[in-house]
Coordinates of C-alpha atoms in Angstrom, one line a residue:
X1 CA 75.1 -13.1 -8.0
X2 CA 78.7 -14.3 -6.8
X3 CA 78.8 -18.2 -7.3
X4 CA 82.5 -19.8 -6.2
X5 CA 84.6 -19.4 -9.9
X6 CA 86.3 -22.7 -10.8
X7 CA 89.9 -22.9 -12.7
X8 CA 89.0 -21.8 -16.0
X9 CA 90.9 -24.3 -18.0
X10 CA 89.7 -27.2 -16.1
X11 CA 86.1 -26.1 -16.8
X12 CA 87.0 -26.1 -20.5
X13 CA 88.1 -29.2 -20.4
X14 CA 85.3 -30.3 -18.2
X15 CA 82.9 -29.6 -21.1
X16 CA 83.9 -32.5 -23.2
X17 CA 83.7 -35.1 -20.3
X18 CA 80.6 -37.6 -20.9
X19 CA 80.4 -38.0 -16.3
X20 CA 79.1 -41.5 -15.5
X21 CA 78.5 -41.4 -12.2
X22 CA 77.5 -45.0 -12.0
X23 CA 81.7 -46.1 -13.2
X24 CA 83.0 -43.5 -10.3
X25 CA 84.6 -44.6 -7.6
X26 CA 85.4 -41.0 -6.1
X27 CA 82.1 -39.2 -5.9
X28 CA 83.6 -36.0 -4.2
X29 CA 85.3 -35.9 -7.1
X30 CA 82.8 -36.4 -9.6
X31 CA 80.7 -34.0 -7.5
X32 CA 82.7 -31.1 -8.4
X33 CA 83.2 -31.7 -11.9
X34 CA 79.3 -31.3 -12.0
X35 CA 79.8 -28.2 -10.0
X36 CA 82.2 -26.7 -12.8
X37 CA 79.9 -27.6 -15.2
X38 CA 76.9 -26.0 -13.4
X39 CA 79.5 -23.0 -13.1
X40 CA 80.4 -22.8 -17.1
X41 CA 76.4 -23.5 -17.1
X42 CA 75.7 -19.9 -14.7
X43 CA 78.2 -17.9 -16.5
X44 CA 76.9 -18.3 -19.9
X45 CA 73.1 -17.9 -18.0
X46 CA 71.8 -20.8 -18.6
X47 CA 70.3 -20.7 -15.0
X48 CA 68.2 -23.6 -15.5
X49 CA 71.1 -26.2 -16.9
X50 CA 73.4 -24.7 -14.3
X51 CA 71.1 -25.6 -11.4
X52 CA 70.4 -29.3 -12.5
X53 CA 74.0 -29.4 -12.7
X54 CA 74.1 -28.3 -8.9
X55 CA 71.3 -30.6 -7.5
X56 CA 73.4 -33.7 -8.8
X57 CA 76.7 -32.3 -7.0
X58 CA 74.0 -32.1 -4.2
X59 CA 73.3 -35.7 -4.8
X60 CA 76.8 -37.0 -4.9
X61 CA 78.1 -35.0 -2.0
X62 CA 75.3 -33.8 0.3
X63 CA 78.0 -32.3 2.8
X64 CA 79.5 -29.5 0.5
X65 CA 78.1 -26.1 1.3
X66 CA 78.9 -24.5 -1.5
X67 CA 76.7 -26.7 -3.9
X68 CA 74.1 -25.3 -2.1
X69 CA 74.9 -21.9 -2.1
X70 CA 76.1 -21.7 -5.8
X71 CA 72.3 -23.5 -6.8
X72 CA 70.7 -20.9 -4.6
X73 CA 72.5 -18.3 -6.9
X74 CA 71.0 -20.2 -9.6
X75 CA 67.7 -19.9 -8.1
X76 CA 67.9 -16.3 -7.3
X77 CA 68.7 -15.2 -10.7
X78 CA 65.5 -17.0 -11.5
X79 CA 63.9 -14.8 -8.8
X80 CA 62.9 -18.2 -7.4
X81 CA 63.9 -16.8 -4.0
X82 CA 62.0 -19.2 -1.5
X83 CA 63.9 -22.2 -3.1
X84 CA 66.7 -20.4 -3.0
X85 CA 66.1 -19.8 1.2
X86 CA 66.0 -23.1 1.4
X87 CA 69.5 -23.8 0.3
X88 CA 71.0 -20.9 2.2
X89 CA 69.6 -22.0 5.2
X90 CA 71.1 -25.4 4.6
X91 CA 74.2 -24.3 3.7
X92 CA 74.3 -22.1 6.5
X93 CA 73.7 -25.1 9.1
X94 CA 76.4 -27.1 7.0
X95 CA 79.1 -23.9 7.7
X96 CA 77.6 -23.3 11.7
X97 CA 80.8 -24.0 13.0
X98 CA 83.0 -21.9 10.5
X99 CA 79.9 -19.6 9.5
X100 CA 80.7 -17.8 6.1
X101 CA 79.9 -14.0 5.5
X102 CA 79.4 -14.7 2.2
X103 CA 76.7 -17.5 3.0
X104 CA 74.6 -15.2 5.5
X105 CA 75.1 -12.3 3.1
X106 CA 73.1 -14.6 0.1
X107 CA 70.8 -15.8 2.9
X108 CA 69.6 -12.5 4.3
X109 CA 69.3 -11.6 1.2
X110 CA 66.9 -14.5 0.5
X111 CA 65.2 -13.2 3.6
X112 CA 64.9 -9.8 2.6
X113 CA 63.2 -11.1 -0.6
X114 CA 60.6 -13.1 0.9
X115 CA 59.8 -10.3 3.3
X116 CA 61.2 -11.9 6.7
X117 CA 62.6 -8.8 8.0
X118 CA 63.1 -10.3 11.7
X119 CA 65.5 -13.3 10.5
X120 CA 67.4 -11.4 7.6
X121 CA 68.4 -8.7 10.7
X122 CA 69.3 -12.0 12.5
X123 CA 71.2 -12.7 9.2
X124 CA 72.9 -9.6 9.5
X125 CA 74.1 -9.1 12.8
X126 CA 75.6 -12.2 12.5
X127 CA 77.7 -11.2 9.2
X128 CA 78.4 -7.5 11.0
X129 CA 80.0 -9.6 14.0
X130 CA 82.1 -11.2 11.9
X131 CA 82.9 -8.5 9.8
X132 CA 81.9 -4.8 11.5
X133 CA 82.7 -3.2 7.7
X134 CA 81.0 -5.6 5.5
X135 CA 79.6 -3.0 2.9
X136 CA 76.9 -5.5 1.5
X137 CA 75.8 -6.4 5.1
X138 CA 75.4 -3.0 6.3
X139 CA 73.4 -1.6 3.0
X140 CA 71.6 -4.9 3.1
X141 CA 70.6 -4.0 6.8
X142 CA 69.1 0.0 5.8
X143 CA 67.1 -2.4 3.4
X144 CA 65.6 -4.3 5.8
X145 CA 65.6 -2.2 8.4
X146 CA 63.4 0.5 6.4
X147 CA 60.8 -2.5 5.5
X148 CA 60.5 -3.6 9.0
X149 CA 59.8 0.1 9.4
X150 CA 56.5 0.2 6.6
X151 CA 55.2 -3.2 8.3
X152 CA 55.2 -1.5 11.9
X153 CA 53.2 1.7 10.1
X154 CA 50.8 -1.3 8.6
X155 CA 50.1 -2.9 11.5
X156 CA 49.9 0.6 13.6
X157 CA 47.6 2.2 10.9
X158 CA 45.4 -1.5 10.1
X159 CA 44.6 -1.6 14.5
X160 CA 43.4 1.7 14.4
X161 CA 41.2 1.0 11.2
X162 CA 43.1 3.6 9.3
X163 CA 42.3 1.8 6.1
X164 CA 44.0 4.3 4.2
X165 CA 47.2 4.9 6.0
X166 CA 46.9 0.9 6.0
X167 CA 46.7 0.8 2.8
X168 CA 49.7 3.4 2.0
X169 CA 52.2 1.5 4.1
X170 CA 51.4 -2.0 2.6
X171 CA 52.2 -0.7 -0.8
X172 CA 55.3 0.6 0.7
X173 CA 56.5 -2.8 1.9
X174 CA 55.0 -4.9 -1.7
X175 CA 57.2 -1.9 -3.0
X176 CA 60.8 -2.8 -1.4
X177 CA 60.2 -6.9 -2.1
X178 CA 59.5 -5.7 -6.0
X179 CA 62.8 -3.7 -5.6
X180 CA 64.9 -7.1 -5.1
X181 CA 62.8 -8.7 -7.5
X182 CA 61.3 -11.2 -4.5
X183 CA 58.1 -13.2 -3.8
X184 CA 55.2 -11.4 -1.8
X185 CA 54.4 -13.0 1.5
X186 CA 50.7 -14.5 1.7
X187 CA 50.1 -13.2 4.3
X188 CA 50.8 -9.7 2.8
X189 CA 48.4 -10.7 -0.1
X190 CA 45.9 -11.5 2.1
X191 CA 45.8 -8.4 4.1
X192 CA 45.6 -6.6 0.9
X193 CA 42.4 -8.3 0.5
X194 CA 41.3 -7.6 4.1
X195 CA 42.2 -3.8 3.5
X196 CA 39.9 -4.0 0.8
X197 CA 36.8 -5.2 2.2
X198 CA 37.5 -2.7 4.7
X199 CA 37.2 -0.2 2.2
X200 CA 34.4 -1.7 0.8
X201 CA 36.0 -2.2 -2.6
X202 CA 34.7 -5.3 -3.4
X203 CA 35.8 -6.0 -7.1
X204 CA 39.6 -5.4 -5.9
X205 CA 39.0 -7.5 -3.0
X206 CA 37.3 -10.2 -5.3
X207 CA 40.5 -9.8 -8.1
X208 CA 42.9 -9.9 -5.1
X209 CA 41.3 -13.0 -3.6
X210 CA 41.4 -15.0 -6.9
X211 CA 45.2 -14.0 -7.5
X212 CA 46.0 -15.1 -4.1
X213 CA 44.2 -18.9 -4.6
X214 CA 45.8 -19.0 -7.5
X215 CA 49.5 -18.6 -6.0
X216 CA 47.9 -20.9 -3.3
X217 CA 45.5 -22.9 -4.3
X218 CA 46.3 -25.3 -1.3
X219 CA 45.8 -22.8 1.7
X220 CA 43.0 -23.2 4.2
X221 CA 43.7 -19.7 4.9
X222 CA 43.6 -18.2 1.5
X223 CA 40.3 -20.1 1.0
X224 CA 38.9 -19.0 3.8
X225 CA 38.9 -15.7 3.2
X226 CA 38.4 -15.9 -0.1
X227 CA 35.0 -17.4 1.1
X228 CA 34.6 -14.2 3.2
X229 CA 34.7 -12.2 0.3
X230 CA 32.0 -14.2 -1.8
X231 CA 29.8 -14.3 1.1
X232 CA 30.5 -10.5 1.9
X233 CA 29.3 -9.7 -1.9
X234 CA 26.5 -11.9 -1.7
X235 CA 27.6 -15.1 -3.2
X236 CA 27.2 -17.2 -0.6
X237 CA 26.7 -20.9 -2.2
X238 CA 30.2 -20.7 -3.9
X239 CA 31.0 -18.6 -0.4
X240 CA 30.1 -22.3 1.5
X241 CA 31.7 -24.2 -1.4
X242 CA 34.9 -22.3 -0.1
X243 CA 34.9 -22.8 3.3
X244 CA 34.0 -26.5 2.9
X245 CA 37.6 -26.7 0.5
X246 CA 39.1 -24.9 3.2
X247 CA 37.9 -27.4 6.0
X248 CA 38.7 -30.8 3.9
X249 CA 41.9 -29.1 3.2
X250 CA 42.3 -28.4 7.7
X251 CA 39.0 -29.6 9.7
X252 CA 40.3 -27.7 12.5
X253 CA 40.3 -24.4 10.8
X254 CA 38.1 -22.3 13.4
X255 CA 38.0 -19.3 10.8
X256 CA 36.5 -21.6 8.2
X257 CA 34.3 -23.2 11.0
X258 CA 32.5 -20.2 12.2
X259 CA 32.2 -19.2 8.6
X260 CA 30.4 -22.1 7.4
X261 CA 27.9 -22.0 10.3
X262 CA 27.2 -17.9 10.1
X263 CA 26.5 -18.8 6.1
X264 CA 24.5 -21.1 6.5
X265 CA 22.2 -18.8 9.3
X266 CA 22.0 -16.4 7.2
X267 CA 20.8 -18.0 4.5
X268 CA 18.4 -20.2 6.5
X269 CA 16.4 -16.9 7.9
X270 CA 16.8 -14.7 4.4
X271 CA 14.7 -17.7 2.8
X272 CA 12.3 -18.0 6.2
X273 CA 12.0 -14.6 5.6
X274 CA 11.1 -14.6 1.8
X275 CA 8.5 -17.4 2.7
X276 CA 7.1 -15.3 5.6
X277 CA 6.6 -12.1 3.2
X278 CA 5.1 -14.1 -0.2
X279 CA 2.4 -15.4 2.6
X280 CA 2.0 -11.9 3.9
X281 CA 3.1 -12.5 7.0
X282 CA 5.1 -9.2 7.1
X283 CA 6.0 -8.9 11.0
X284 CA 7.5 -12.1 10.9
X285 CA 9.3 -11.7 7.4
X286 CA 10.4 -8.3 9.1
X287 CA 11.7 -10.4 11.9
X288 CA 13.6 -13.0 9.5
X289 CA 15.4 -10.3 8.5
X290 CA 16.9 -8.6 11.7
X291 CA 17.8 -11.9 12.6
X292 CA 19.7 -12.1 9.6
X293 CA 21.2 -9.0 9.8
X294 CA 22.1 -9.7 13.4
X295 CA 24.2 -12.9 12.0
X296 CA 26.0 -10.7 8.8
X297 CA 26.7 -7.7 11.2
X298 CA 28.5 -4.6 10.6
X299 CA 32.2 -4.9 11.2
X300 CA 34.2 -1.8 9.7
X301 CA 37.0 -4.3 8.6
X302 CA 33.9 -6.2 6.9
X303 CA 33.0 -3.4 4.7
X304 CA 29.8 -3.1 7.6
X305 CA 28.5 -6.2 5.6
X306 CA 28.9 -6.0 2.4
X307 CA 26.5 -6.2 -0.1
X308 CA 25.0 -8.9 1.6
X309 CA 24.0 -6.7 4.3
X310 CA 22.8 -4.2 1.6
X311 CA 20.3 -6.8 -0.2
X312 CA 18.8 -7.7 3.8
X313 CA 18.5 -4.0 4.9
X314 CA 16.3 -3.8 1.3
X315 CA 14.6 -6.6 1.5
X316 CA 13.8 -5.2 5.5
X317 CA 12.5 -2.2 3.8
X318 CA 10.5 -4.0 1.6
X319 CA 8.9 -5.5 4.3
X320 CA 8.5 -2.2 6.3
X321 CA 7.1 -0.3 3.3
X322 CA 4.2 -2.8 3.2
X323 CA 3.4 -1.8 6.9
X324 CA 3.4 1.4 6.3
X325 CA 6.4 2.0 8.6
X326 CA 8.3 4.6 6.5
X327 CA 10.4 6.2 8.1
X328 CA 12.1 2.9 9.5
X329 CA 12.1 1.8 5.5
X330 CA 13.9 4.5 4.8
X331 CA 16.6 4.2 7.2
X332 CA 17.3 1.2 6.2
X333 CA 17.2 1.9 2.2
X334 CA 19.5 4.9 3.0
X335 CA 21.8 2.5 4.8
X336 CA 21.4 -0.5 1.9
X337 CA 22.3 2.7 -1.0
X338 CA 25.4 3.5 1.2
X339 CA 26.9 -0.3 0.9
X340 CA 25.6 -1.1 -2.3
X341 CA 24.8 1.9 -4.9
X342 CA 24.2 0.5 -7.7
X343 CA 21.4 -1.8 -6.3
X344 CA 18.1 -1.0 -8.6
X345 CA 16.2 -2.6 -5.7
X346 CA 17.2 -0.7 -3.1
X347 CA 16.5 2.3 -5.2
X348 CA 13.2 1.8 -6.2
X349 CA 12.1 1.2 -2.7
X350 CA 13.6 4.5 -1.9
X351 CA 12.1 5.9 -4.5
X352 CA 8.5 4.2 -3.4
X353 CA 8.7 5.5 -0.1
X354 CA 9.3 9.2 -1.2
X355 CA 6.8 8.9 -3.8
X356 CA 4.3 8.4 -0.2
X357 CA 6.3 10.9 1.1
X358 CA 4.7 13.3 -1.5
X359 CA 8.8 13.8 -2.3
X360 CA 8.1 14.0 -5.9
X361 CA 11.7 15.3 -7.6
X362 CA 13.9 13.0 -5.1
X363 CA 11.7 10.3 -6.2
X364 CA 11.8 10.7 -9.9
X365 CA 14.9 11.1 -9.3
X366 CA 15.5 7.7 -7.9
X367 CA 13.6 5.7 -10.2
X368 CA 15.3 7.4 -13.3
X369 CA 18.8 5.8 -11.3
X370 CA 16.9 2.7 -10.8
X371 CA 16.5 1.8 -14.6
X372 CA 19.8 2.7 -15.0
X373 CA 20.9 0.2 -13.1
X374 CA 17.9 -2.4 -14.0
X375 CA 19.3 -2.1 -17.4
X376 CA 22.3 -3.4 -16.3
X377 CA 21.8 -5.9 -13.1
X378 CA 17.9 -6.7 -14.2
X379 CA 15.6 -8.0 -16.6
X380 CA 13.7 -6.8 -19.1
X381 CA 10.4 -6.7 -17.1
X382 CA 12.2 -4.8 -14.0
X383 CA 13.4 -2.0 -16.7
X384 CA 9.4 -2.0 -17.8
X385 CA 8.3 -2.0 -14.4
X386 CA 9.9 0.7 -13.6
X387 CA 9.5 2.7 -16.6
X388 CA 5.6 2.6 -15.5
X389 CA 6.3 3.4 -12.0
X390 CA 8.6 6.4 -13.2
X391 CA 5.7 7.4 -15.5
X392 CA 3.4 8.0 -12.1
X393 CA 5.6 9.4 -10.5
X394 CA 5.9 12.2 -13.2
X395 CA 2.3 12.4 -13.1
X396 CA 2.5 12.9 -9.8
X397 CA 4.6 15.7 -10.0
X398 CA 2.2 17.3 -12.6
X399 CA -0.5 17.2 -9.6
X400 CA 1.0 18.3 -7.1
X401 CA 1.5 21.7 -8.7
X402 CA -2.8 21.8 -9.7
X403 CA -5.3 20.4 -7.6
X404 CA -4.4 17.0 -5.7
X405 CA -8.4 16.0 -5.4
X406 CA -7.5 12.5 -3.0
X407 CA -5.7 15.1 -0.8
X408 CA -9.0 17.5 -0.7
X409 CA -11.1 14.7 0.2
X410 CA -8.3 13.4 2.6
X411 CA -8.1 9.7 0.8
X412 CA -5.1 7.4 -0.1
X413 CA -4.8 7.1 -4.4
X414 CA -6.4 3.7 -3.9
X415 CA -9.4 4.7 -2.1
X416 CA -12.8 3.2 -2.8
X417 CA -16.1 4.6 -4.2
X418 CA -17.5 4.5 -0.5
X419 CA -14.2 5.3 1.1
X420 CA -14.5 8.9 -1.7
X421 CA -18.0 9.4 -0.8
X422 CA -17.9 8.8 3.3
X423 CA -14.8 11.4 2.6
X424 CA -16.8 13.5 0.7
X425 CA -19.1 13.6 3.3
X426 CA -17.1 14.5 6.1
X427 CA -15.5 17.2 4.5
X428 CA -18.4 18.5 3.2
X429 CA -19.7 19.2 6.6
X430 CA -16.1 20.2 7.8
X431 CA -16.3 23.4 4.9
X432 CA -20.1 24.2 4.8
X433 CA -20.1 27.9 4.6
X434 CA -23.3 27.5 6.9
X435 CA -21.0 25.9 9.6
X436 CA -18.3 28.4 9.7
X437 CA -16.5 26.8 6.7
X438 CA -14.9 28.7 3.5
X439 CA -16.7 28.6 0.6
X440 CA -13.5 27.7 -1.4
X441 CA -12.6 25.0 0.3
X442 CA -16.2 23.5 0.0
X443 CA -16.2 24.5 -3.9
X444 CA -13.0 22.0 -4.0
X445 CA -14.7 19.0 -2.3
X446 CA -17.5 19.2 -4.6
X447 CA -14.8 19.6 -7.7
X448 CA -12.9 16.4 -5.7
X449 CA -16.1 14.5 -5.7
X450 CA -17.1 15.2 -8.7
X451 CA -14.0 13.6 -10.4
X452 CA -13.4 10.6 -8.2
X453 CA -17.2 9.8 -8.4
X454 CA -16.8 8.9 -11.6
X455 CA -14.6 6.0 -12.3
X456 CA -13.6 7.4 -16.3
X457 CA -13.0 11.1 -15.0
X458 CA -11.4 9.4 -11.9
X459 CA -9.1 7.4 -14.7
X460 CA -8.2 10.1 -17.0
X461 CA -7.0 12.2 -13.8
X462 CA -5.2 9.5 -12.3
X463 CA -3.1 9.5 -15.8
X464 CA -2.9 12.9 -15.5
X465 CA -5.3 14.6 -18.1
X466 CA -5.8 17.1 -15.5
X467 CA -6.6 19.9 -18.3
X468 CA -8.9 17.8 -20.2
X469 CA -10.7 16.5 -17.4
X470 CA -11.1 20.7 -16.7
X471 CA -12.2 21.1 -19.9
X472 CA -15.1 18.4 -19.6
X473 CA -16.5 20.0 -16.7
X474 CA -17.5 23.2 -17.7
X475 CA -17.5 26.0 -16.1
X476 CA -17.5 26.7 -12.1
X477 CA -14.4 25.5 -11.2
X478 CA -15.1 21.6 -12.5
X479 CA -18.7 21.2 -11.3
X480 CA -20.1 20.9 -14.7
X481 CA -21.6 24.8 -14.0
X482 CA -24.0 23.8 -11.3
X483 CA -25.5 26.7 -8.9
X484 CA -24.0 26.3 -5.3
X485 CA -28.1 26.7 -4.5
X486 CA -28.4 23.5 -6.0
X487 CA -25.6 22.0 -4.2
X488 CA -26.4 23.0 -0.7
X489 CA -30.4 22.1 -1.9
X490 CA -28.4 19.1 -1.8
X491 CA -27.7 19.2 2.0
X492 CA -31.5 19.7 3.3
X493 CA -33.3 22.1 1.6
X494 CA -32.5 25.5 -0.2
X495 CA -32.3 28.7 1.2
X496 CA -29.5 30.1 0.1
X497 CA -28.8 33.4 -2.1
X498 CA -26.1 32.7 -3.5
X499 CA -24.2 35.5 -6.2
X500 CA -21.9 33.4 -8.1
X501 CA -19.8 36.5 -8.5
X502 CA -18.2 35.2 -4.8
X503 CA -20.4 37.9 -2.9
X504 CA -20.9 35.0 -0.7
X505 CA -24.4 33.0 0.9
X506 CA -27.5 34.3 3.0
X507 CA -28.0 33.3 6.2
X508 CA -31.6 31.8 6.0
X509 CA -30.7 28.4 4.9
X510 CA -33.4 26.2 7.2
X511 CA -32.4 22.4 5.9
X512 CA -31.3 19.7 8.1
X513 CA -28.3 17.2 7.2
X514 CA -30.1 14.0 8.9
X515 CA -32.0 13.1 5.8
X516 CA -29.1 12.9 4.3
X517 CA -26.5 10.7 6.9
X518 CA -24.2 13.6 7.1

């Protein structure tokens, strides 16, 4: 930077002048020997000595311009450039009715660096019309002129919620202010951290947020959003303990205002909704819920809520799993996975639902990603949990490619003794070969009954000894090698011949099912 070069030899002399401004009477005077000592001060880069130098010429003789802009030289060297602004912009008004091209040149350049693009072309013109062929001005100008440029593709691409294109052209513009060494706008960090949540990248949004209160630790706005972004990621006491900064800071501040009351909503019906579900009251838990989710909403330039949204939409699924509304529970998990992936809760209730879905690999699937993610988010008794739940799901694989004996009787894995034999009943009847049915469907409720009947079989099978519990049974297909005669004897009466080499049953079986309750 250019500051105005005193006589040489008077600044050498100047060096060994103990100034006592209190014995002298000429302080214009005194005022630039300071100066020339500020200006020995610059050359030899001693930035910080030159500018205290400065602010006392300031002090002794307010009305010289060129204190001012020889400080802000001081400043800028320091890249200090918004204290340097400030200067130009004084020494500017100081010079408004002589205005010097070397002033504007330092003060658009200030402008430039603090990303005003609108004043420093201002700046400019005004340089250009005094001097159509100023070099500086006019490379200055392409500067600025190709900045203004990014922020027009920023705003263009962030209004059509191109977050990417958004996202290129602000790096773009932090890119030109680095170039001159300047001071980032706020306001630019803040829609860096608005472009993020957009994106749903909520650790750079959370790292972006604290670097901005940390530049401005002061701003309503800053703390604002910085509230948005712990309530978006599910934070939301030190979300609240934000916004209420925020509004000591500006009671007015209608962003922070409508924050603080949708924060406290949504908490209020998430915990009416816990309460409703621990009691069992599942429709109006389920309710809770949507209300909540209502309140958080699904913005795109909110990251579609967050992971706040993501733990509601679970906990909704939750609630519909227990009413056996699956399909809706899924929806919502899938949802839930898609803004939070890593949540373990989400996927074990995905993993639940296709378990009931009879989805056996998806689920196993899921629950193996579940203790992944337990092991680092959970506790020890979630990673057991689900290690358990993992377990029977495997042996529920292993099932489903024998003989699944609560689907032959057509009963849930939880079924009672009398819900197994009212089944066993009904489909008894349903595959008597007397009735029209197939004799190998019948053989399979017997085999069904046979095992469930009996709560130790029932248990080993259930763990999945299907092999041993085959091996206890005998012969005839698990039915401990009893003659069908015996069986259908069972059902009324014998009568039938029948060749357990599968040549099938007579037809003068003459029993009756009433005795029986069938």
């Amino acid at each position: 930077m250019e500051v105005d070069q005193p006589d040489v030899d008077h600044a050498e002399q100047l060096e060994t002048v103990d100034v006592q401004p209190e014995l002298e009477e000429d302080l214009i005077k005194l005022a630039e020997k300071v100066k020339e000592k500020g200006n020995t001060a610059f050359r030899s880069k001693r930035f910080t000595d030159a500018i205290e130098s400065y602010s006392r010429a300031i002090v002794l003789n307010p009305a010289e311009p060129t204190y001012l802009t020889n400080r802000a030289a001081a400043y800028m060297a320091l890249k200090k450039f918004k204290l340097a602004l400030s200067d130009c912009q004084q020494a500017a008004n100081l010079q408004s009715e002589s205005p010097s091209a070397k002033t504007l040149i330092r003060l658009a350049r200030c402008q430039l660096s603090t990303g005003s693009t609108t004043p420093a072309l201002s700046t400019l013109r005004a340089v250009l019309d005094l001097e159509p062929n100023n070099t500086a001005a006019l490379q200055l100008q392409k500067k600025v002129l190709e900045l203004e440029a990014h922020l027009r593709n920023f705003q263009g691409a962030k209004s059509r919620q191109d977050w990417a294109m958004a996202r290129l052209a602000l790096d773009k513009c932090v890119q030109a202010i680095e170039a001159e060494g300047g001071d980032i706008p706020i306001q630019w960090k803040l829609g860096r951290i608005e472009l993020e949540l957009a994106r749903k990248n909520w650790d750079a949004a959370g790292v972006a947020a604290s670097e901005a209160l940390r530049l401005e630790p002061t701003s309503p706005d800053v703390l604002a959003l910085r509230g948005l972004v712990l309530f978006l990621t599910a934070k939301t006491a030190q979300a609240l303990q934000h916004v209420q900064s925020a509004l000591r800071l500006d009671p007015g501040h209608e962003v922070a205002q409508r924050l603080r009351k949708r924060i406290k909503d949504v908490e209020r019906l998430k915990e009416e909704g816990n309460v409703a579900f621990k009691a069992g009251r599942l429709q109006e838990a389920t309710e809770r819920y949507s209300e909540a989710l209502d309140r958080i909403g699904e913005e795109d330039k909110e990251g579609n809520g967050g992971q706040i949204r993501a733990i509601l939409l679970s906990n909704r699924a939750t609630t519909l799993v227990k009413l056996e509304q699956y399909e809706e529970a899924l929806q919502d998990t899938e949802e839930s996975l898609r803004l939070y992936p890593a949540s373990f809760k989400a996927l074990r209730t995905r993993a639940r639902i296709n378990l009931h879905l009879e989805k056996y690999d998806t689920a196993i699937a899921d629950f193996k990603s579940a203790i992944e993610q337990a092991e680092f988010e959970g506790n020890d008794a979630d990673v057991k949990a689900l290690r358990s739940e993992l377990k029977k799901a495997e042996l529920a694989l292993k099932r489903s490619k024998s003989k699944d004996y609560y689907k032959i009787l057509g009963v849930s894995k939880e079924a009672t003794e009398v819900e197994i034999k009212k089944a066993y009943r009904r489909e008894s009847l349903k595959h008597h070969p007397d009735k029209g049915g197939e004799e190998e469907k019948f053989k399979l409720v017997v085999e069904a009954h046979s095992v469930l009947s009996d709560p130790h079989r029932r248990q080993r099978y259930d763990m999945g000894d299907d092999e041993d519990v085959m091996d206890s049974m005998g012969g005839m297909n698990g039915m401990h090698g009893m003659d069908l005669n015996d069986i259908f004897a069972q059902f009324g009466g014998g009568g039938f011949a029948f060749r357990s080499g599968g040549g099938g049953f007579s037809s003068n079986y003459s029993g009756g099912y009433g005795q029986y309750g069938f």
